[in-house]
Amino acid sequence: MSNILKAILPPPGWQFTVAIVAGVLFGLAVYVLYISNAVSYLSDDPKTCINCHVMNHEYASWFHSSHREQASCNDCHVPHDNIFNTYFFKAKDGLRHATVFTLRQEPQVIRIKEEGAKVVQNNCIRCHNELITDRKMLSSTKTFDHFRTEGRQCWECHREVPHGRLNSLSAAPDALIPETKNPIPEWIKNMVK
Amino acid sequence: MSTQRKPIVNWIIFFTTIVVVFFLGLLASSITERRSEEPVALKPQVKIAQFDPRNDVWGKNYPTQHESWAKTEESDFKSKYNGNAMIDMLEVDPRLVVMWAGYGFSKDYNQGRGHIYAIEDIRNTLRTGGPTDDNDGPMPSTCWTCKSPDVPRIMNEEGVSEYYTGKWARLGAEIVNPIGCADCHNNETMELQISRPALVEAFERQGKDVANATHNEMRSLVCAQCHVEYYFDKNRPGSEGSAYLTFPWDNGTKVEEMESYYDAKNFKDWTHKLSKAPMLKAQHPGYEVFSMGIHGERGVSCADCHMPYMTEGGRKYTDHHIQSPLDNIENSCMVCHKEKTETLVKNVYDRQDKIIENRDELEKLCVRLHVEAKTAWDLGATEDQMKDILMDIRHAQWRWDYAAASHGGSFHAPVEISRVIATGINIAQEGRIKLARLLMTLGYSGEVPYPDISTKAKAQEFIGMPIEKLIKEKEEFKKNLMPKWDKEAQERESKMTTTYVNK
């Protein structure tokens, strides 16, 4: 243990500099985590998905849909087969979104990728299994799942579920969405008043 | 493990940290910047005067819209049949030369470019000729009507009938700003408004009031000020002597309804040089045809596809880069349609291919009609013998032109356009049966040979067009009169003031 500590600790002459630099580094990292609302990404709160205001239309349409009472963004858009896969997929998708947003590459019309579509399809089945399975037939036929995951997808017919028919960043410009919390705490505001 | 690192390692750690911190800082400022995008509001720079035709002055207040409008300068997109690149349509399809013999379009006809080229292209086309002074040239001042926001300014100064009076060259120094802001927008509220009288008058004659149009309808009607079928009425009561721009919509906008309007007025655009038929030139009934298609019937507006909404930094604006949606499928079609880009393109091209297949057949029939009618005249046919045949020629080619000139028609309303072409083919063949009987009576047997019109040059030679003379006249005009226009316009505009806000 002390050996490891010795290896990490800088030589005496450098300790001051290193402390400063490391402090700057960590301080900025905390700032970035705070300003980007990073902790919220660990939650299932749909407000997280409009942190960057790109998914406002998706949020607004979901908020006015029947799914609002039952399913959050994550219930449909990340897999729920096992917990590792859930967080792996969420992290992967989230990082891709963060990259696209930071590079200002978000398209005007956001379309789901094939991988995402498969996840959503499986989640439709996960909750609505009773609706698409004929229990009387189960002993004599295979499950219908594979018919539902290959080829046609639920939303080819249920076209308005749950995000409506229009798909564009401009589709719901006046949607009432929860405002992004101002990152500056009240006491600082009072101080600089 | 030694606690003494080599100094070089410490330096590496030190500088790497600096670089990492630096980029973290950039990231943080980027996030802060993008968070502040939402509340950005309009901050007007100038006060825009009524009838101010200068697009860059409006652009000071609306830079996003102005910048996107300026992109109509791009001329490098070619779809299968059209696009925004200049295409010499007479070269692509020399049959047009024969069909328009005796009319300006047989001189020169190009695939149109973006709005920003409106002035440049109307000055360049051979159709406007090579005027040497204000009172010279083949076209009336009315030809400027759709080209510039200077037009409402002049109409306001001169009066509408007076504006429509005189030669095209009369207004050359006045009309210099290409199609832009003031053509569609109110200078104070930026609301869409109709700036040209012809559309308002056409609505009035049908007992409708444009002022009652919804915002969504206005997103098509501002386009319908120009992208419609029109003619120049030289006998308008109270405006005799002017070429009064009029829409023939009184009976409706279907091909037969406009035809019956023209027939009742005995109106013709020109007399065909070969067949002597009283011809109609369909202009560009884009709005009429669009309204009959599925998108029009479902209430989609022109702007929805040709000027889709965009969002930039949390702000919504309309893309003023007006163009073929085929060059912008991701932002236009896909707002509603979930299919792949290739699928959507194929859907459009399939409709175009199938309609153009029949349109080409009708074109060949029209050429034959003109040539056969000329043969009949040459053999001594009488006016009485030719009367019905000439009306068939008029009606057949009017249907062809209605389909061809309504650019985008085979996408906008494929079923209607197919029907129009089908009736055109029928009328053309009826006319040819009558011609065959007449030719037989006149002692002609066998087939009237189809002319060799495989190139534009051959076709223009066939109809006896002095193309070199026309080009020379145009060059003289560009050398002599055009620079005078520009100089005069520059002097006039330099005296116009711009009122800055808070300055």
mmCIF file of N, CA and C in Angstrom, chain A residues 41 52-55 91-111 113 169, chain B residues 27 30-31 34 37:
data_model
loop_
_atom_site.group_PDB
_atom_site.id
_atom_site.type_symbol
_atom_site.label_atom_id
_atom_site.label_comp_id
_atom_site.label_asym_id
_atom_site.label_seq_id
_atom_site.Cartn_x
_atom_site.Cartn_y
_atom_site.Cartn_z
ATOM 1 N N TYR A 41 -28.136 11.622 -15.675
ATOM 2 C CA TYR A 41 -28.096 10.542 -16.665
ATOM 3 C C TYR A 41 -28.150 9.156 -16.032
ATOM 4 N N CYS A 52 -30.455 18.811 -23.296
ATOM 5 C CA CYS A 52 -29.804 19.581 -24.353
ATOM 6 C C CYS A 52 -30.815 20.157 -25.337
ATOM 7 N N HIS A 53 -32.089 20.140 -25.049
ATOM 8 C CA HIS A 53 -33.186 20.731 -25.814
ATOM 9 C C HIS A 53 -33.346 20.192 -27.238
ATOM 10 N N VAL A 54 -32.576 19.161 -27.612
ATOM 11 C CA VAL A 54 -32.731 18.619 -28.961
ATOM 12 C C VAL A 54 -33.950 17.697 -29.046
ATOM 13 N N MET A 55 -34.253 17.013 -27.937
ATOM 14 C CA MET A 55 -35.358 16.046 -27.946
ATOM 15 C C MET A 55 -36.667 16.652 -27.419
ATOM 16 N N ALA A 91 -25.172 3.755 -21.779
ATOM 17 C CA ALA A 91 -23.921 4.506 -21.811
ATOM 18 C C ALA A 91 -23.474 4.725 -23.256
ATOM 19 N N LYS A 92 -23.587 3.681 -24.043
ATOM 20 C CA LYS A 92 -23.144 3.750 -25.434
ATOM 21 C C LYS A 92 -23.976 4.777 -26.204
ATOM 22 N N ASP A 93 -25.294 4.674 -26.074
ATOM 23 C CA ASP A 93 -26.185 5.587 -26.778
ATOM 24 C C ASP A 93 -25.986 7.018 -26.275
ATOM 25 N N GLY A 94 -25.873 7.145 -24.970
ATOM 26 C CA GLY A 94 -25.720 8.470 -24.369
ATOM 27 C C GLY A 94 -24.448 9.147 -24.838
ATOM 28 N N LEU A 95 -23.365 8.396 -24.892
ATOM 29 C CA LEU A 95 -22.097 8.989 -25.327
ATOM 30 C C LEU A 95 -22.163 9.404 -26.798
ATOM 31 N N ARG A 96 -22.866 8.580 -27.578
ATOM 32 C CA ARG A 96 -23.011 8.942 -28.990
ATOM 33 C C ARG A 96 -23.796 10.247 -29.111
ATOM 34 N N HIS A 97 -24.901 10.339 -28.370
ATOM 35 C CA HIS A 97 -25.699 11.565 -28.402
ATOM 36 C C HIS A 97 -24.875 12.770 -27.957
ATOM 37 N N ALA A 98 -24.106 12.582 -26.869
ATOM 38 C CA ALA A 98 -23.293 13.688 -26.348
ATOM 39 C C ALA A 98 -22.290 14.148 -27.410
ATOM 40 N N THR A 99 -21.687 13.177 -28.097
ATOM 41 C CA THR A 99 -20.696 13.512 -29.122
ATOM 42 C C THR A 99 -21.347 14.285 -30.263
ATOM 43 N N VAL A 100 -22.478 13.763 -30.742
ATOM 44 C CA VAL A 100 -23.172 14.410 -31.854
ATOM 45 C C VAL A 100 -23.553 15.831 -31.471
ATOM 46 N N PHE A 101 -24.060 16.007 -30.238
ATOM 47 C CA PHE A 101 -24.506 17.335 -29.810
ATOM 48 C C PHE A 101 -23.330 18.296 -29.697
ATOM 49 N N THR A 102 -22.244 17.818 -29.087
ATOM 50 C CA THR A 102 -21.084 18.696 -28.901
ATOM 51 C C THR A 102 -20.493 19.110 -30.242
ATOM 52 N N LEU A 103 -20.526 18.199 -31.211
ATOM 53 C CA LEU A 103 -19.975 18.522 -32.533
ATOM 54 C C LEU A 103 -20.998 19.234 -33.415
ATOM 55 N N ARG A 104 -22.142 19.532 -32.864
ATOM 56 C CA ARG A 104 -23.219 20.219 -33.589
ATOM 57 C C ARG A 104 -23.634 19.471 -34.844
ATOM 58 N N GLN A 105 -23.704 18.190 -34.728
ATOM 59 C CA GLN A 105 -24.045 17.377 -35.896
ATOM 60 C C GLN A 105 -25.472 16.850 -35.837
ATOM 61 N N GLU A 106 -26.290 17.373 -34.909
ATOM 62 C CA GLU A 106 -27.638 16.822 -34.819
ATOM 63 C C GLU A 106 -28.421 17.136 -36.093
ATOM 64 N N PRO A 107 -29.082 16.117 -36.667
ATOM 65 C CA PRO A 107 -29.849 16.355 -37.894
ATOM 66 C C PRO A 107 -31.170 17.053 -37.580
ATOM 67 N N GLN A 108 -31.769 17.676 -38.586
ATOM 68 C CA GLN A 108 -33.066 18.321 -38.389
ATOM 69 C C GLN A 108 -34.148 17.297 -38.086
ATOM 70 N N VAL A 109 -34.057 16.185 -38.770
ATOM 71 C CA VAL A 109 -35.033 15.118 -38.541
ATOM 72 C C VAL A 109 -34.300 13.939 -37.923
ATOM 73 N N ILE A 110 -34.578 13.684 -36.642
ATOM 74 C CA ILE A 110 -33.886 12.599 -35.953
ATOM 75 C C ILE A 110 -34.607 11.292 -36.253
ATOM 76 N N ARG A 111 -33.858 10.314 -36.723
ATOM 77 C CA ARG A 111 -34.460 9.014 -37.025
ATOM 78 C C ARG A 111 -33.764 7.936 -36.218
ATOM 79 N N LYS A 113 -31.962 4.608 -35.159
ATOM 80 C CA LYS A 113 -31.057 3.694 -35.859
ATOM 81 C C LYS A 113 -31.614 2.272 -35.751
ATOM 82 N N LEU A 169 -36.902 18.687 -35.587
ATOM 83 C CA LEU A 169 -36.545 19.511 -34.431
ATOM 84 C C LEU A 169 -37.538 20.666 -34.285
ATOM 85 N N LEU B 27 -14.633 22.512 -23.467
ATOM 86 C CA LEU B 27 -15.882 21.752 -23.397
ATOM 87 C C LEU B 27 -16.884 22.484 -22.516
ATOM 88 N N SER B 30 -18.246 25.476 -24.160
ATOM 89 C CA SER B 30 -19.164 25.096 -25.229
ATOM 90 C C SER B 30 -20.538 24.757 -24.664
ATOM 91 N N ILE B 31 -20.529 24.017 -23.554
ATOM 92 C CA ILE B 31 -21.806 23.656 -22.934
ATOM 93 C C ILE B 31 -22.532 24.917 -22.466
ATOM 94 N N ARG B 34 -23.979 26.748 -25.452
ATOM 95 C CA ARG B 34 -25.167 26.142 -26.043
ATOM 96 C C ARG B 34 -26.371 26.262 -25.111
ATOM 97 N N GLU B 37 -28.254 29.431 -25.760
ATOM 98 C CA GLU B 37 -28.839 29.642 -27.080
ATOM 99 C C GLU B 37 -30.345 29.874 -27.015
#
